[in-house]
Tab-separated table of C-alpha atoms in Angstrom:
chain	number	residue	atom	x	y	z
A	596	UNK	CA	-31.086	13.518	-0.571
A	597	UNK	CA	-27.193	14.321	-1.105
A	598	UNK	CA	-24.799	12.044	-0.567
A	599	UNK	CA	-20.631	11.730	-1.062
A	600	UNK	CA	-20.094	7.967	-2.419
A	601	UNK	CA	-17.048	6.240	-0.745
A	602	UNK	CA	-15.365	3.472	-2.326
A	603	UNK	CA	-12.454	1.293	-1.318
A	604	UNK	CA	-10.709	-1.875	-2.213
A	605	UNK	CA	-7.762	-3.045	-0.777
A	606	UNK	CA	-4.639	-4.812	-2.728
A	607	UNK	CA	-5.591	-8.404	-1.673
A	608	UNK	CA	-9.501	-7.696	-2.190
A	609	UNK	CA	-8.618	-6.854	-5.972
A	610	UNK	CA	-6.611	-9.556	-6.364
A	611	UNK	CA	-9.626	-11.865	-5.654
A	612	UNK	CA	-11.715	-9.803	-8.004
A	613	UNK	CA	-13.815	-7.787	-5.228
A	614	UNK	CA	-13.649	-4.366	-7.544
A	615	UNK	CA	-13.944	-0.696	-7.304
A	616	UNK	CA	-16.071	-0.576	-10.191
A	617	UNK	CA	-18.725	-3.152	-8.552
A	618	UNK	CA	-18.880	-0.700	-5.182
A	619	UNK	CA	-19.350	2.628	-7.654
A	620	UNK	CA	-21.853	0.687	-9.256
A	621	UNK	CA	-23.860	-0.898	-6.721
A	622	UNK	CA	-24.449	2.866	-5.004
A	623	UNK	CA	-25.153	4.545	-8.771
A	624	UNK	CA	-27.791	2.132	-9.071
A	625	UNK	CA	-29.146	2.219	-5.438
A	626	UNK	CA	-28.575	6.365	-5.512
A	627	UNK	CA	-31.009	6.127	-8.893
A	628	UNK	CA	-33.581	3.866	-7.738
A	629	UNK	CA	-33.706	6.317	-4.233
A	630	UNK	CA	-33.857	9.026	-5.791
A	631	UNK	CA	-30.540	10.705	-4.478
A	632	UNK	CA	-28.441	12.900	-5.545
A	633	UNK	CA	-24.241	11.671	-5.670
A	634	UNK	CA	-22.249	15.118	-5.356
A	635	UNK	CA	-18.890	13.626	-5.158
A	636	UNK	CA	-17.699	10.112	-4.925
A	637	UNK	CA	-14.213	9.754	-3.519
A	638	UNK	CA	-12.341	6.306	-4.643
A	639	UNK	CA	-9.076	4.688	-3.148
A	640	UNK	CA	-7.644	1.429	-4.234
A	641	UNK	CA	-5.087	0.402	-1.683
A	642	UNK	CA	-1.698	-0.256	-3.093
A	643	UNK	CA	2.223	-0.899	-2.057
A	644	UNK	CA	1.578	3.006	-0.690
A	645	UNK	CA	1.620	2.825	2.606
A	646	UNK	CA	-1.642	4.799	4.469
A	647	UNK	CA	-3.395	6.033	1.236
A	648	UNK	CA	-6.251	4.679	2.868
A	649	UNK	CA	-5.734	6.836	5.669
A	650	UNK	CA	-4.307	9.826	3.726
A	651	UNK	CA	-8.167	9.708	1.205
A	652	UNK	CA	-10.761	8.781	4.008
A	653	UNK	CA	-9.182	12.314	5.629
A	654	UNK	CA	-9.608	14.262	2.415
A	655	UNK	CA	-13.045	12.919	2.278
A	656	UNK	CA	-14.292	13.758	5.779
A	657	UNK	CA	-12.465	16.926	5.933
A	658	UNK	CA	-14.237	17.408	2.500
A	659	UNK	CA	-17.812	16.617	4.355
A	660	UNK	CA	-17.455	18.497	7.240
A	661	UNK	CA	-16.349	21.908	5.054
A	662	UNK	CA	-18.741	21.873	2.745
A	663	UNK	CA	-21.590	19.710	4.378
A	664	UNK	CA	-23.903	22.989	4.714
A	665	UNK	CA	-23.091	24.527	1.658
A	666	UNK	CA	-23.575	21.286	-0.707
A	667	UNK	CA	-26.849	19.749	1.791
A	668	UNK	CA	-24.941	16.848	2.651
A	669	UNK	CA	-27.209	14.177	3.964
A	670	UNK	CA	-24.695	10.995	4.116
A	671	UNK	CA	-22.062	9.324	3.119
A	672	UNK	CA	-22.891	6.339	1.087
A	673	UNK	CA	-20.176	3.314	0.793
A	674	UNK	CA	-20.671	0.072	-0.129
A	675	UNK	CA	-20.918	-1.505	3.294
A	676	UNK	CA	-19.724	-0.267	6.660
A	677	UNK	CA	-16.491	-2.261	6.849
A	678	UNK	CA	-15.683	-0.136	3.442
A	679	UNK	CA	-15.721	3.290	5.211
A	680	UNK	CA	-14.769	2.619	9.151
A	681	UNK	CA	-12.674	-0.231	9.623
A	682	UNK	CA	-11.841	0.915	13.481
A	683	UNK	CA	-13.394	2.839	16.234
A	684	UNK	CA	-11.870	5.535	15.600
A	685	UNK	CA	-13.327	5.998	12.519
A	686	UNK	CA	-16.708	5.309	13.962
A	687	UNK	CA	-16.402	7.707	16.549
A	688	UNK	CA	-15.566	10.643	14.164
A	689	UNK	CA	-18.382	9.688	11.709
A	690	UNK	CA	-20.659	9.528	14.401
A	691	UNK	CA	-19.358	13.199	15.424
A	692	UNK	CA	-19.835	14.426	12.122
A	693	UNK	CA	-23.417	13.109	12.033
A	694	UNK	CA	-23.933	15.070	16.081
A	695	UNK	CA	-22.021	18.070	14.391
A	696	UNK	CA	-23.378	18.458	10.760
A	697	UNK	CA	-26.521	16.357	10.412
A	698	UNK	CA	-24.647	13.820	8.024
A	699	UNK	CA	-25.310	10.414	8.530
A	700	UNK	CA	-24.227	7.283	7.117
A	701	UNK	CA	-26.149	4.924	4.650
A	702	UNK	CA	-25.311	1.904	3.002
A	703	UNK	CA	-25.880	-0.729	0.124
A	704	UNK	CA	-25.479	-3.563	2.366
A	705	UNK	CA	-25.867	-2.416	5.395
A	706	UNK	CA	-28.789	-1.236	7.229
A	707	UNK	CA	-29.057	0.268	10.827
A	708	UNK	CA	-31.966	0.888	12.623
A	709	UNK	CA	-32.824	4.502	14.553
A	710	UNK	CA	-32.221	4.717	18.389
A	711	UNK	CA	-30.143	2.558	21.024
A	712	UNK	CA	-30.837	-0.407	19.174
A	713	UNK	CA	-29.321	0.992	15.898
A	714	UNK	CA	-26.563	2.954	17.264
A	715	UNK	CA	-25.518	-1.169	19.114
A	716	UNK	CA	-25.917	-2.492	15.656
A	717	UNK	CA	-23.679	0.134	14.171
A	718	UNK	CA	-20.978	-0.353	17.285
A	719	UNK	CA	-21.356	-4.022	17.171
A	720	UNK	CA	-20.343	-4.176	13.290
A	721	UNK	CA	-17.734	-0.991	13.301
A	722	UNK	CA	-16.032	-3.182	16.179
A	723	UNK	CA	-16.160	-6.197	13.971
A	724	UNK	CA	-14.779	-4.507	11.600
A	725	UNK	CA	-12.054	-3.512	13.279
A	726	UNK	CA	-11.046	-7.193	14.422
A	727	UNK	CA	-10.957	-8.039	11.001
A	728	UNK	CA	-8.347	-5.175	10.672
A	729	UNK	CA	-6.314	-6.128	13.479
A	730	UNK	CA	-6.505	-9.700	12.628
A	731	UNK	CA	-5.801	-9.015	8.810
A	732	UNK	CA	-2.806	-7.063	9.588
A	733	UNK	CA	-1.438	-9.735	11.999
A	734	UNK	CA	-1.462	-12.418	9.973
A	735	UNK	CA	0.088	-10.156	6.881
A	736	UNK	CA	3.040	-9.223	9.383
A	737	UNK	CA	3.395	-13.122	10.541
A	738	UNK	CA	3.293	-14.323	6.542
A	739	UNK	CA	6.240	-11.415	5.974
A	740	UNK	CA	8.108	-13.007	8.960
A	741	UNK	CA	7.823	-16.827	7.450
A	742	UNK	CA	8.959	-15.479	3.631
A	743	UNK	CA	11.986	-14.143	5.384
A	744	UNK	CA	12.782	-16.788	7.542
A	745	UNK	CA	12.409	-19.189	4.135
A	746	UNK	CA	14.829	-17.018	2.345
A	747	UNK	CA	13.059	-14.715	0.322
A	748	UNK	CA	12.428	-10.906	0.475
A	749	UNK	CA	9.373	-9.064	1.053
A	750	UNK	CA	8.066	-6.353	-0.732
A	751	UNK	CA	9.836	-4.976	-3.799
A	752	UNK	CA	13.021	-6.270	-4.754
A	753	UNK	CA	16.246	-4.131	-4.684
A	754	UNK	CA	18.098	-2.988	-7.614
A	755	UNK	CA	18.965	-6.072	-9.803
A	756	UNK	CA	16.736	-8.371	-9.305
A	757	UNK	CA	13.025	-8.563	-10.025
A	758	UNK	CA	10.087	-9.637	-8.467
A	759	UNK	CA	8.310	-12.665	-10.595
A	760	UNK	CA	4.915	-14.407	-9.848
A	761	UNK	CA	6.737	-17.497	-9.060
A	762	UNK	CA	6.179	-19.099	-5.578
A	763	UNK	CA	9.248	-21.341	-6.020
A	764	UNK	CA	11.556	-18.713	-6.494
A	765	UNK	CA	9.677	-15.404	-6.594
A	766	UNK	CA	12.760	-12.502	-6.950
A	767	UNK	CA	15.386	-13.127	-9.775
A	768	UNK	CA	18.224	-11.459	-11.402
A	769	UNK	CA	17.125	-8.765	-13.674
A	770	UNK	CA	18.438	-9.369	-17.022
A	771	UNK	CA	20.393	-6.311	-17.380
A	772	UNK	CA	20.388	-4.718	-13.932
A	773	UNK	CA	22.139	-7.377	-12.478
A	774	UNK	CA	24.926	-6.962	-14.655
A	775	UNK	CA	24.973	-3.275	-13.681
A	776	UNK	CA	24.831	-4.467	-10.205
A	777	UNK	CA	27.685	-6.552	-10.793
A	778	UNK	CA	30.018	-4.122	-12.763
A	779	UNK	CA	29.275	-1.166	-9.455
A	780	UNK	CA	31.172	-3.771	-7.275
A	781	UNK	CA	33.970	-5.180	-10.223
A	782	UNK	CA	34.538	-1.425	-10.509
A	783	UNK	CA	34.420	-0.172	-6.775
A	784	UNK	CA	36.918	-3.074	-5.802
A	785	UNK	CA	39.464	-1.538	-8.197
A	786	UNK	CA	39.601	1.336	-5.608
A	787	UNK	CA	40.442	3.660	-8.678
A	788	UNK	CA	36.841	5.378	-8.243
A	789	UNK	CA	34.604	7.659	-6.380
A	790	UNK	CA	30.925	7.836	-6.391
A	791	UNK	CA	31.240	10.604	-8.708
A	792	UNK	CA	34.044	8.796	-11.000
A	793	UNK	CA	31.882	5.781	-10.789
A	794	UNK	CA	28.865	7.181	-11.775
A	795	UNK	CA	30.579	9.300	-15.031
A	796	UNK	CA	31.863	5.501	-15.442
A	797	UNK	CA	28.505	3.773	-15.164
A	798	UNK	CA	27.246	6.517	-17.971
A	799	UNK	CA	29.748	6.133	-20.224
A	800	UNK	CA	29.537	2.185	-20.421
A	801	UNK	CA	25.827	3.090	-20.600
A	802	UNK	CA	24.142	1.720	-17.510
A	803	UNK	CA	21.313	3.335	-16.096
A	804	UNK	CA	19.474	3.594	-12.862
A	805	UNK	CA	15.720	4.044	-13.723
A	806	UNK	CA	13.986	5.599	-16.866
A	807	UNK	CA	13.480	9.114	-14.491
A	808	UNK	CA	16.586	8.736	-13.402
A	809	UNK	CA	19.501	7.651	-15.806
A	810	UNK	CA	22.409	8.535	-14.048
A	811	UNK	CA	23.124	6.894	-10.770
A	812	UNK	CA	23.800	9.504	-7.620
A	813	UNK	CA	25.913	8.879	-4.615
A	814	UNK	CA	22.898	7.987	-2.538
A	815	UNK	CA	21.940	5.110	-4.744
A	816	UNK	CA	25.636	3.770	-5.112
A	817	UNK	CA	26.042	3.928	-1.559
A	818	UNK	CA	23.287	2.350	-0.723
A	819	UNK	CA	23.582	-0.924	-3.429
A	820	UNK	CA	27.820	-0.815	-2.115
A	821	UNK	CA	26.371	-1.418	1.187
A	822	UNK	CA	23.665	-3.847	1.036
A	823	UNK	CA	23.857	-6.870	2.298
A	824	UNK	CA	21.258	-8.408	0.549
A	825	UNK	CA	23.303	-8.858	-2.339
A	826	UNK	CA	25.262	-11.883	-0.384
A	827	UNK	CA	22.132	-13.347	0.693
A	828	UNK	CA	21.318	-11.270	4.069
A	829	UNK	CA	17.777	-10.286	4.839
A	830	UNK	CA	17.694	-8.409	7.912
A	831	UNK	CA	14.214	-8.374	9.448
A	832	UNK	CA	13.013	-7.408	13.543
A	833	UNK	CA	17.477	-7.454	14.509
A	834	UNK	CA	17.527	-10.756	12.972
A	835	UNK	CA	19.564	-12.103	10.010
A	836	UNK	CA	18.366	-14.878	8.133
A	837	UNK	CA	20.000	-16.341	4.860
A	838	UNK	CA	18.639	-15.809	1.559
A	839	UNK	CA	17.703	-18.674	-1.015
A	840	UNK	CA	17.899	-16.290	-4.328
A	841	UNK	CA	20.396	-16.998	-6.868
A	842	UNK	CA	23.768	-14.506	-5.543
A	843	UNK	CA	24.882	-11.272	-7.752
A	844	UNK	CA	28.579	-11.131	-5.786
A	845	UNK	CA	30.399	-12.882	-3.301
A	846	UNK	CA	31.413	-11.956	-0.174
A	847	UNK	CA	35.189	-11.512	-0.773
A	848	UNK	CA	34.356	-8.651	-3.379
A	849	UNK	CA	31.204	-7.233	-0.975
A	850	UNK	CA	34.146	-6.584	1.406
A	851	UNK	CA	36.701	-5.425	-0.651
């Protein structure tokens, strides 16, 4: 039998050690000791990119469904079923590429039986699945709304300051960015310079933007110039709360 492996691990899952490698080699081994034949595996480890989930599971079933006759495609193979369909809508197009191109769906884990009763199984977990989903994703959007309302940023810090594994104060001035952040305003408040005099500025006194980027551009001065997070603003749902990280600038020279 041929099968395409899927694999996927999500940022919180590898943080609590559930790996890629331990789904890749759970179905090698099962694949081996079955006798089947693995003619692609497709692998996607969820990250701070939004929707590469999304963006590799349609690679992989547009993948199948081309070249399901031409490779003998008898399955995908994942890990278990809440690693390949995490909604319905998943389900359902799985299930149409099983009616459409004979290729089913096998697991490690999971195991579903032929007819009515196995098709319920299958609905029963894929709907699970998705409540876990929902639920997961609720709860990360209601821990994002506490962090700001305690003062602290989500997500990557801006220009400046850093983001530290520190649960008492987890973003902090940058060593040397902040200064840079710093000298844009000292040097903006002069109102002697433009973006493009303050950038030639910047480069001459030597501070950079970011290794692929030395040089800072309008779009990046205009946007530090104007944001408020610098005096300890963090906008988030059309509500301001105030931040708790240690200040860059004060409001008198934000508003000069």
């Amino acid at each position: 039998m041929n099968v395409v492996a899927w694999a996927r691990v999500s940022s919180r899952e590898q943080r609590e050690g559930y790996s890629i490698d331990a789904q890749i080699r759970a179905m090698r081994e099962k694949a081996a000791k079955a006798g089947w034949t693995i003619v692609r595996e497709f692998v996607v480890a969820e990250s701070a990119k939004r929707g590469a989930d999304r963006v590799a599971f349609n690679q992989m079933f547009k993948w199948v469904k081309a070249n399901a006759k031409r490779e003998k495609i008898n399955a995908i193979f994942a890990h278990k079923l809440d690693r390949v369909c995490r909604n319905m809508r998943d389900a359902v197009r799985l299930q149409e590429l099983e009616d459409t191109c004979g290729v089913q769906l096998t697991f490690v884990e999971n195991q579903f039986g032929p007819g009515a009763a196995g098709a319920l199984s299958f609905n029963v977990m894929a709907a699970v699945a998705q409540y876990y989903s929902d639920n997961l994703r609720t709860e990360v959007i209601k821990g994002m709304d506490e962090k700001v309302k305690q003062g602290w940023p989500t997500g990557l810090a801006p220009y400046g300051y850093t983001n530290v594994d520190d649960r008492n104060e987890p973003v902090v001035p940058h060593p040397e960015k902040s200064k840079t952040v710093v000298r844009i305003f000292e040097l903006y408040a002069s109102g002697r310079f433009t973006f493009k005099s303050l950038a030639d500025k910047l480069a001459a006194e030597g501070h950079t933007y970011r290794p692929s980027q030395p040089r800072f551009h309008r779009t990046a001065l205009s946007y530090i110039l104007n944001n408020r997070f610098y005096i300890g603003e963090l906008e988030r749902n059309g509500q301001v709360f105030k931040g708790r990280y240690r200040l860059l600038i004060d409001r008198k020279m934000f508003d000069t």
